Amino acid sequence: MADETGLRDRLAKALDHIRADVVHAGIFDFASSFRERRLRRAALLDGAETAVFANVVTKWDMAENIMFPGPYGSETVSYDVDSLRPYPFEKDAAALIMDYSGAQADIMPRRILAKQIAKANALGYDVQAAFEFEFIVLNETAESLRSKGFANLASFAPDNRCWSGLTAAVHADFVTGLEDVLARGDIPLLSLSVELGPGCFEATLKHRDGLRAADDAAFFRMFTKAYCRERGMTASFMSLTGSGFPGIGGHINLSLRDRANGRNAFADKTAEHGLSKVARSFLAGIIDTVPEIFPMIGNTVNAYRRLAPGSWAPKTVSWAPYNYAAAVRTAAETEDMTRLELRLPGSDLNPHLAMAAMLGAGLDGLSDGRDLAILPIASGGPNEIPGGAERLPVDLLDATRRFRSSPKARALFGEAFVNHYSAVCEAEDTSLRKAVSALEVQRYLEIG
């Protein structure tokens, strides 16, 4: 993340470059919601080095219910000039990311990721990453969802089939319009196509340097939701939207590049599966550590419904080359494209925290040259549990208890973050612990 030296001048030059007179400056919170202020250029520049923002962002839950005590006031924030990008919903506007720089700096998701990237740099590596998102488009407005009690949801393209050329043709205007919005927001796509299930799409983002890749992912979700809402629809990134809809994933593709020569440190065409010793140690770290830090990958109650038996999602931190049922899919088509793909997160992931988890766990394995002890899955099924592999947490409460008690989590991400984020996840679990679904009532009301 950029330092504060000459901040006003650097901001002015960056705004000149993209010709922005208005700036949407915001913080990505624990749910990866962008909490922003809209400022005119002059106001932003005049207050750049003394900027503050309400400190409540870290003190409430996803429903904006207060869960931590005050005082509630303002806290200093810092702007990351390198995060500036065009804002596609307003002429001559930009989006700019800020983060708390005072008492809460050590618990902010984007700063947690930045620290892991700095660790990689210190080991001699640059980080490159790209995200893939599946999402469901619903023929529902904000008003219709509420009038229906968020039940009996109507899907866009209800006749869609996986990779359907017919759906792509019929809804080409929707697809090309979204692609245009994303391009104007500096989110380059590798592909945008339909996927399995009614109203289901998949977007694969192009790889970028580490922090920018996570920023792209967070803004992709926000821009897609806004694009759909403008058209009287709703984009769902819930891991499991409900009965009749598929579970949807938010996958992270990641590689390390040698800072000395720019080459892909994961690639070795002479080694088994094309994976270097660096890649194998990194993968070993993921396998060993991810079960202990899973709330950073799945931070909603709903995220764990996607991991239920009978789904495509893996049930443990398995791995295999080119296998879409593995938790980590290794791919070594060419030296430059060699990467690890973490397929555990749902589309509701926090991109900064999930990538920090993958990177922190992998670097931990790399730092001590860990051996890859777990064999790749053989049968190709998502329910296969390789010998020696640890099962994933069954729900958010289970995951959070493991996370809170994990010395590894505290060593990798810091005491302050683990304590605060554990409380956030525990509160999220508690908020739904007494919720009773219509299906539960139907199943149990007349029993006995």
Coordinates of C-alpha atoms in Angstrom, one line a residue:
M1 CA 0.0 0.0 0.0
A2 CA 1.2 3.5 -0.8
D3 CA 2.9 5.7 1.8
E4 CA 1.8 9.2 2.8
T5 CA 4.7 11.1 1.2
G6 CA 3.4 13.9 -0.9
L7 CA -0.1 12.4 -0.8
R8 CA -2.0 15.4 -2.0
D9 CA 0.3 15.9 -5.1
R10 CA 0.2 12.2 -6.0
L11 CA -3.6 12.1 -5.6
A12 CA -3.9 15.2 -7.9
K13 CA -1.7 13.6 -10.6
A14 CA -3.7 10.4 -10.4
L15 CA -7.0 12.2 -10.7
D16 CA -5.7 14.2 -13.6
H17 CA -4.7 10.9 -15.4
I18 CA -8.3 9.6 -15.3
R19 CA -9.9 13.0 -15.6
A20 CA -11.9 12.7 -12.4
D21 CA -13.7 15.6 -10.8
V22 CA -15.7 13.4 -8.3
V23 CA -14.3 10.7 -6.0
H24 CA -16.2 7.9 -4.3
A25 CA -13.7 7.2 -1.4
G26 CA -14.5 4.2 0.7
I27 CA -13.5 1.4 3.0
F28 CA -14.2 -2.3 2.3
D29 CA -15.6 -3.8 5.5
F30 CA -15.6 -7.4 6.8
A31 CA -18.4 -8.3 4.4
S32 CA -16.5 -6.6 1.6
S33 CA -19.2 -3.9 1.4
F34 CA -17.8 -0.5 0.1
R35 CA -18.6 2.1 2.7
E36 CA -18.1 5.4 0.9
R37 CA -18.2 9.2 0.9
R38 CA -18.7 11.1 -2.4
L39 CA -16.4 14.0 -2.6
R40 CA -15.6 16.7 -5.1
R41 CA -12.0 16.7 -6.2
A42 CA -11.1 19.9 -4.3
A43 CA -12.6 18.6 -1.0
L44 CA -10.7 15.3 -1.3
L45 CA -7.4 17.0 -2.0
D46 CA -7.8 19.7 0.7
G47 CA -8.5 17.0 3.3
A48 CA -6.3 14.3 2.0
E49 CA -3.7 14.3 4.8
T50 CA -6.2 14.8 7.6
A51 CA -9.0 12.6 6.5
V52 CA -11.3 10.8 8.9
F53 CA -14.2 8.4 8.7
A54 CA -16.8 7.1 11.2
N55 CA -15.3 4.2 13.2
V56 CA -18.5 2.2 13.4
V57 CA -17.7 0.2 10.3
T58 CA -15.9 -2.4 12.4
K59 CA -18.4 -2.3 15.2
W60 CA -21.6 -3.5 13.5
D61 CA -22.6 -6.7 11.8
M62 CA -23.7 -7.3 8.2
A63 CA -27.2 -6.1 9.1
E64 CA -25.8 -2.9 10.6
N65 CA -26.6 -3.9 14.2
I66 CA -24.1 -2.6 16.7
M67 CA -22.1 -5.5 18.3
F68 CA -19.1 -3.7 19.9
P69 CA -19.1 -0.9 22.5
G70 CA -18.1 2.7 21.7
P71 CA -17.0 5.3 21.7
Y72 CA -18.5 5.9 18.3
G73 CA -16.7 8.7 16.5
S74 CA -14.2 9.5 13.8
E75 CA -10.9 7.8 13.1
T76 CA -8.1 8.8 10.8
V77 CA -8.0 7.1 7.4
S78 CA -5.3 6.9 4.7
Y79 CA -6.0 6.9 1.0
D80 CA -4.2 4.4 -1.2
V81 CA -3.4 6.4 -4.4
D82 CA -2.6 3.2 -6.3
S83 CA -6.1 1.9 -5.7
L84 CA -7.7 4.7 -7.8
R85 CA -9.8 3.6 -10.7
P86 CA -12.6 5.0 -12.9
Y87 CA -16.1 4.8 -11.5
P88 CA -18.4 3.5 -14.2
F89 CA -21.8 4.8 -13.0
E90 CA -21.0 8.5 -13.1
K91 CA -19.2 10.8 -15.6
D92 CA -15.8 12.1 -14.7
A93 CA -15.8 10.1 -11.4
A94 CA -13.3 7.7 -9.7
A95 CA -13.3 5.2 -6.9
L96 CA -10.6 5.3 -4.2
I97 CA -10.0 2.9 -1.4
M98 CA -9.1 4.1 2.1
D99 CA -8.5 2.3 5.3
Y100 CA -8.4 3.2 9.0
S101 CA -4.9 4.3 10.0
G102 CA -5.4 4.7 13.7
A103 CA -6.5 2.2 16.4
Q104 CA -8.2 -0.1 14.0
A105 CA -5.6 -0.3 11.3
D106 CA -4.5 -3.8 12.3
I107 CA -7.9 -5.4 11.9
M108 CA -8.8 -4.1 8.4
P109 CA -9.2 -6.8 5.7
R110 CA -7.2 -5.0 3.0
R111 CA -4.3 -4.3 5.4
I112 CA -4.3 -7.9 6.4
L113 CA -3.8 -8.9 2.8
A114 CA -1.2 -6.2 2.2
K115 CA 0.9 -7.6 5.1
Q116 CA 0.9 -11.0 3.5
I117 CA 2.0 -9.6 0.2
A118 CA 4.8 -7.8 2.0
K119 CA 5.9 -11.1 3.4
A120 CA 6.0 -12.6 -0.1
N121 CA 8.0 -9.7 -1.3
A122 CA 10.5 -10.2 1.6
L123 CA 10.9 -13.8 0.5
G124 CA 11.7 -12.6 -3.0
Y125 CA 8.4 -13.1 -4.7
D126 CA 5.7 -10.9 -6.3
V127 CA 2.1 -12.1 -6.1
Q128 CA -0.2 -12.4 -9.1
A129 CA -3.8 -13.5 -8.7
A130 CA -7.2 -13.7 -10.5
F131 CA -10.7 -14.4 -9.2
E132 CA -13.6 -16.3 -10.7
F133 CA -17.1 -15.7 -9.6
E134 CA -20.3 -17.6 -10.2
F135 CA -23.5 -15.5 -9.6
I136 CA -27.2 -15.9 -9.9
V137 CA -29.3 -13.2 -11.5
L138 CA -32.9 -12.9 -10.2
N139 CA -35.8 -11.2 -11.8
E140 CA -36.4 -9.3 -8.5
T141 CA -36.1 -5.7 -7.4
A142 CA -35.4 -4.5 -3.9
E143 CA -39.1 -3.9 -3.5
S144 CA -40.3 -7.2 -4.9
L145 CA -37.9 -9.1 -2.7
R146 CA -39.3 -7.4 0.4
S147 CA -42.9 -7.8 -0.6
K148 CA -42.4 -11.5 -1.1
G149 CA -40.4 -11.9 2.2
F150 CA -37.4 -13.0 0.2
A151 CA -39.2 -16.2 -0.7
N152 CA -40.2 -17.8 -4.0
L153 CA -37.5 -16.0 -5.9
A154 CA -37.9 -15.6 -9.7
S155 CA -34.8 -16.2 -11.7
F156 CA -33.6 -14.4 -14.8
A157 CA -33.1 -16.8 -17.7
P158 CA -35.0 -19.7 -16.0
D159 CA -34.5 -21.9 -19.0
N160 CA -30.7 -21.6 -18.8
R161 CA -28.5 -24.7 -19.2
C162 CA -24.8 -24.9 -18.4
W163 CA -22.7 -23.1 -21.0
S164 CA -25.8 -22.7 -23.2
G165 CA -25.2 -20.9 -26.5
L166 CA -28.9 -20.2 -26.7
T167 CA -28.9 -18.3 -23.4
A168 CA -25.8 -16.4 -24.5
A169 CA -27.5 -15.4 -27.7
V170 CA -30.9 -14.5 -26.2
H171 CA -29.3 -12.4 -23.4
A172 CA -26.3 -11.0 -25.3
D173 CA -27.4 -7.4 -24.5
F174 CA -27.3 -8.1 -20.8
V175 CA -23.8 -9.8 -21.0
T176 CA -22.2 -7.1 -23.3
G177 CA -23.7 -4.3 -21.2
L178 CA -22.2 -5.8 -18.0
E179 CA -18.9 -6.3 -19.7
D180 CA -18.8 -2.7 -20.8
V181 CA -19.5 -1.4 -17.2
L182 CA -16.7 -3.6 -15.9
A183 CA -14.3 -2.4 -18.5
R184 CA -15.1 1.2 -17.7
G185 CA -14.4 0.4 -14.1
D186 CA -11.0 -1.1 -15.0
I187 CA -12.0 -4.7 -14.3
P188 CA -10.6 -6.7 -17.2
L189 CA -12.4 -10.0 -17.9
L190 CA -11.0 -13.2 -19.4
S191 CA -14.5 -14.5 -19.9
L192 CA -18.2 -13.9 -19.0
S193 CA -20.6 -16.8 -19.8
V194 CA -23.5 -18.7 -18.5
E195 CA -23.1 -21.6 -16.0
L196 CA -25.1 -24.4 -14.4
G197 CA -28.6 -23.4 -13.1
P198 CA -31.3 -20.8 -13.7
G199 CA -29.9 -17.3 -14.1
C200 CA -26.4 -18.5 -13.4
F201 CA -23.3 -16.7 -14.9
E202 CA -19.6 -17.1 -14.4
A203 CA -17.0 -14.3 -14.8
T204 CA -13.3 -15.0 -14.9
L205 CA -11.2 -11.9 -14.2
K206 CA -7.8 -11.4 -15.7
H207 CA -4.8 -11.8 -13.4
R208 CA -3.3 -8.7 -11.8
D209 CA -0.7 -7.9 -9.1
G210 CA -1.9 -9.2 -5.7
L211 CA -3.7 -6.3 -4.1
R212 CA -5.2 -5.0 -7.3
A213 CA -6.6 -8.5 -8.0
A214 CA -8.5 -8.5 -4.7
D215 CA -9.7 -4.9 -5.3
D216 CA -10.9 -6.0 -8.8
A217 CA -12.8 -8.8 -7.2
A218 CA -14.5 -6.6 -4.6
F219 CA -15.4 -4.0 -7.1
F220 CA -16.6 -6.6 -9.6
R221 CA -19.2 -7.8 -7.2
M222 CA -20.3 -4.3 -6.3
F223 CA -20.5 -3.1 -10.0
T224 CA -22.4 -6.3 -11.0
K225 CA -24.9 -5.8 -8.3
A226 CA -25.4 -2.2 -9.2
Y227 CA -25.7 -3.0 -13.0
C228 CA -28.4 -5.5 -12.2
R229 CA -30.3 -3.3 -9.9
E230 CA -30.3 -0.5 -12.5
R231 CA -32.2 -3.0 -14.7
G232 CA -34.7 -4.1 -12.2
M233 CA -32.9 -7.3 -11.3
T234 CA -30.8 -8.6 -8.4
A235 CA -27.4 -10.3 -8.6
S236 CA -27.0 -12.9 -5.8
F237 CA -23.5 -13.9 -4.7
M238 CA -24.8 -16.0 -1.8
S239 CA -23.0 -19.4 -1.6
L240 CA -26.5 -21.0 -1.8
T241 CA -29.4 -18.8 -2.8
G242 CA -32.0 -21.4 -2.1
S243 CA -33.9 -24.5 -3.3
G244 CA -33.7 -24.8 -7.0
F245 CA -30.4 -22.9 -7.3
P246 CA -26.9 -24.3 -7.5
G247 CA -24.1 -23.6 -4.9
I248 CA -21.8 -20.9 -6.4
G249 CA -18.1 -20.5 -5.9
G250 CA -15.6 -17.6 -5.8
H251 CA -12.3 -19.2 -6.7
I252 CA -8.8 -17.7 -6.3
N253 CA -6.0 -18.4 -8.9
L254 CA -2.6 -17.5 -7.5
S255 CA 1.0 -17.7 -8.5
L256 CA 4.3 -16.3 -7.2
R257 CA 6.8 -14.6 -9.5
D258 CA 10.5 -14.5 -8.7
R259 CA 11.4 -10.8 -8.2
A260 CA 14.9 -11.3 -9.6
N261 CA 13.9 -12.6 -13.0
G262 CA 10.1 -12.3 -13.2
R263 CA 9.6 -16.1 -13.8
N264 CA 6.8 -18.1 -12.4
A265 CA 8.2 -19.7 -9.2
F266 CA 5.5 -22.4 -9.2
A267 CA 6.5 -23.8 -12.6
D268 CA 9.0 -26.7 -13.2
K269 CA 8.2 -28.6 -16.4
T270 CA 10.6 -31.4 -15.3
A271 CA 8.8 -32.1 -12.0
E272 CA 5.7 -34.2 -11.4
H273 CA 2.6 -32.4 -12.4
G274 CA 4.8 -29.4 -13.6
L275 CA 5.0 -28.1 -10.0
S276 CA 8.2 -26.7 -8.5
K277 CA 9.4 -27.3 -5.0
V278 CA 8.1 -23.8 -4.2
A279 CA 4.6 -24.7 -5.4
R280 CA 4.6 -28.0 -3.5
S281 CA 5.6 -26.3 -0.2
F282 CA 3.1 -23.6 -0.8
L283 CA 0.4 -26.1 -1.4
A284 CA 1.4 -28.1 1.7
G285 CA 1.0 -24.9 3.8
I286 CA -2.5 -24.4 2.4
I287 CA -3.5 -28.0 3.2
D288 CA -2.1 -27.8 6.7
T289 CA -3.4 -24.4 7.7
V290 CA -6.7 -23.6 5.9
P291 CA -8.9 -25.7 8.2
E292 CA -7.7 -23.5 11.2
I293 CA -8.4 -20.2 9.4
F294 CA -11.6 -21.1 7.6
P295 CA -13.6 -18.0 8.7
M296 CA -11.4 -15.9 6.5
I297 CA -12.7 -18.0 3.6
G298 CA -16.3 -18.6 4.7
N299 CA -17.6 -15.8 6.9
T300 CA -21.3 -16.3 6.6
V301 CA -23.7 -18.9 7.9
N302 CA -24.8 -19.5 4.3
A303 CA -21.2 -20.2 3.1
Y304 CA -21.3 -23.6 4.9
R305 CA -24.5 -24.8 3.2
R306 CA -22.6 -25.0 -0.1
L307 CA -20.2 -27.5 1.6
A308 CA -23.0 -29.9 2.5
P309 CA -22.9 -33.5 1.2
G310 CA -24.2 -33.9 -2.3
S311 CA -22.7 -30.7 -3.6
W312 CA -19.9 -30.1 -6.0
A313 CA -17.9 -28.3 -3.3
P314 CA -15.0 -30.3 -1.7
K315 CA -15.3 -31.4 1.9
T316 CA -11.6 -31.2 2.9
V317 CA -8.5 -29.4 1.7
S318 CA -7.8 -31.9 -1.1
W319 CA -5.7 -31.3 -4.2
A320 CA -5.3 -32.7 -7.7
P321 CA -4.0 -31.6 -11.1
Y322 CA -6.7 -30.3 -13.4
N323 CA -9.5 -31.6 -11.2
Y324 CA -12.5 -29.4 -10.6
A325 CA -13.6 -31.5 -7.6
A326 CA -10.5 -30.7 -5.6
A327 CA -10.2 -28.0 -3.0
V328 CA -7.0 -26.9 -4.7
R329 CA -6.7 -27.5 -8.4
T330 CA -3.2 -27.3 -9.8
A331 CA -2.8 -26.2 -13.4
A332 CA 0.5 -26.1 -15.3
E333 CA -0.6 -25.7 -19.0
T334 CA 2.5 -23.5 -19.6
E335 CA 5.2 -22.1 -17.4
D336 CA 3.6 -18.7 -17.4
M337 CA 0.1 -20.0 -16.6
T338 CA 1.2 -22.4 -13.8
R339 CA -1.0 -21.6 -10.8
L340 CA -2.9 -23.0 -7.8
E341 CA -6.6 -22.5 -7.8
L342 CA -8.4 -22.4 -4.4
R343 CA -11.9 -23.7 -5.0
L344 CA -13.2 -23.7 -1.4
P345 CA -14.7 -20.2 -1.1
G346 CA -18.2 -19.4 -2.1
S347 CA -19.0 -16.3 -4.1
D348 CA -19.8 -14.4 -0.9
L349 CA -16.2 -14.5 0.2
N350 CA -14.3 -11.4 1.3
P351 CA -11.7 -11.2 -1.5
H352 CA -9.1 -9.5 0.6
L353 CA -9.4 -11.9 3.6
A354 CA -9.8 -15.1 1.5
M355 CA -6.7 -14.2 -0.5
A356 CA -4.8 -13.3 2.7
A357 CA -5.7 -16.7 4.0
M358 CA -4.5 -18.5 0.9
L359 CA -1.3 -16.5 0.7
G360 CA -0.5 -16.6 4.4
A361 CA -1.0 -20.3 4.7
G362 CA 1.0 -21.0 1.5
L363 CA 3.9 -18.8 2.6
D364 CA 4.0 -20.5 5.9
G365 CA 4.6 -23.8 4.1
L366 CA 7.1 -22.2 1.8
S367 CA 9.1 -20.5 4.6
D368 CA 10.0 -23.9 6.2
G369 CA 10.3 -25.9 2.9
R370 CA 7.4 -28.1 3.9
D371 CA 6.9 -31.4 2.1
L372 CA 3.6 -32.2 0.4
A373 CA 2.4 -35.2 2.4
I374 CA -1.2 -35.5 1.1
L375 CA -1.7 -37.5 -2.1
P376 CA -3.9 -36.0 -4.8
I377 CA -7.5 -37.2 -4.9
A378 CA -7.9 -40.1 -7.3
S379 CA -11.6 -40.8 -8.1
G380 CA -12.4 -37.2 -8.9
G381 CA -15.4 -36.9 -6.5
P382 CA -15.8 -33.8 -4.2
N383 CA -16.7 -36.1 -1.3
E384 CA -13.4 -38.0 -1.4
I385 CA -11.3 -37.5 1.8
P386 CA -7.6 -38.2 1.1
G387 CA -5.6 -40.1 3.7
G388 CA -4.3 -37.8 6.4
A389 CA -6.4 -34.8 5.3
E390 CA -8.4 -32.9 7.9
R391 CA -12.1 -32.3 7.4
L392 CA -13.4 -28.7 7.0
P393 CA -15.5 -27.1 9.8
V394 CA -19.1 -28.0 9.6
D395 CA -20.5 -24.5 10.2
L396 CA -19.4 -20.9 11.0
L397 CA -19.4 -21.5 14.8
D398 CA -17.2 -24.6 14.5
A399 CA -14.9 -22.7 12.1
T400 CA -14.7 -19.7 14.4
R401 CA -13.9 -21.7 17.5
R402 CA -11.0 -23.3 15.7
F403 CA -9.8 -20.0 14.4
R404 CA -9.9 -18.3 17.8
S405 CA -7.9 -21.1 19.4
S406 CA -5.3 -21.4 16.7
P407 CA -1.8 -20.3 17.5
K408 CA -1.0 -20.5 13.8
A409 CA -3.8 -18.0 13.0
R410 CA -2.4 -15.6 15.6
A411 CA 1.1 -15.9 14.4
L412 CA 0.1 -15.3 10.8
F413 CA -2.5 -12.5 11.1
G414 CA -2.0 -11.0 14.6
E415 CA -3.7 -11.1 17.9
A416 CA -5.8 -8.0 17.3
F417 CA -7.3 -9.3 14.1
V418 CA -8.0 -12.8 15.3
N419 CA -9.7 -11.6 18.5
H420 CA -11.9 -9.0 16.7
Y421 CA -12.7 -11.1 13.7
S422 CA -13.6 -14.1 15.8
A423 CA -16.1 -11.9 17.7
V424 CA -17.5 -10.7 14.3
C425 CA -18.1 -14.3 13.1
E426 CA -19.5 -15.5 16.4
A427 CA -22.0 -12.6 16.4
E428 CA -22.9 -13.5 12.8
D429 CA -23.6 -17.1 13.8
T430 CA -25.6 -16.1 16.8
S431 CA -27.8 -13.8 14.7
L432 CA -29.2 -16.8 12.8
R433 CA -28.9 -19.5 15.5
K434 CA -32.6 -19.1 16.4
A435 CA -33.9 -18.6 12.9
V436 CA -36.5 -21.2 11.9
S437 CA -37.1 -21.8 8.2
A438 CA -40.5 -22.6 6.6
L439 CA -39.1 -26.0 5.7
E440 CA -38.3 -26.7 9.4
V441 CA -41.8 -25.8 10.4
Q442 CA -43.2 -28.0 7.6
R443 CA -41.0 -30.9 8.7
Y444 CA -41.5 -30.8 12.5
L445 CA -44.7 -29.0 13.3
E446 CA -47.0 -32.0 13.1
I447 CA -44.6 -34.6 14.4
G448 CA -45.5 -36.6 17.5

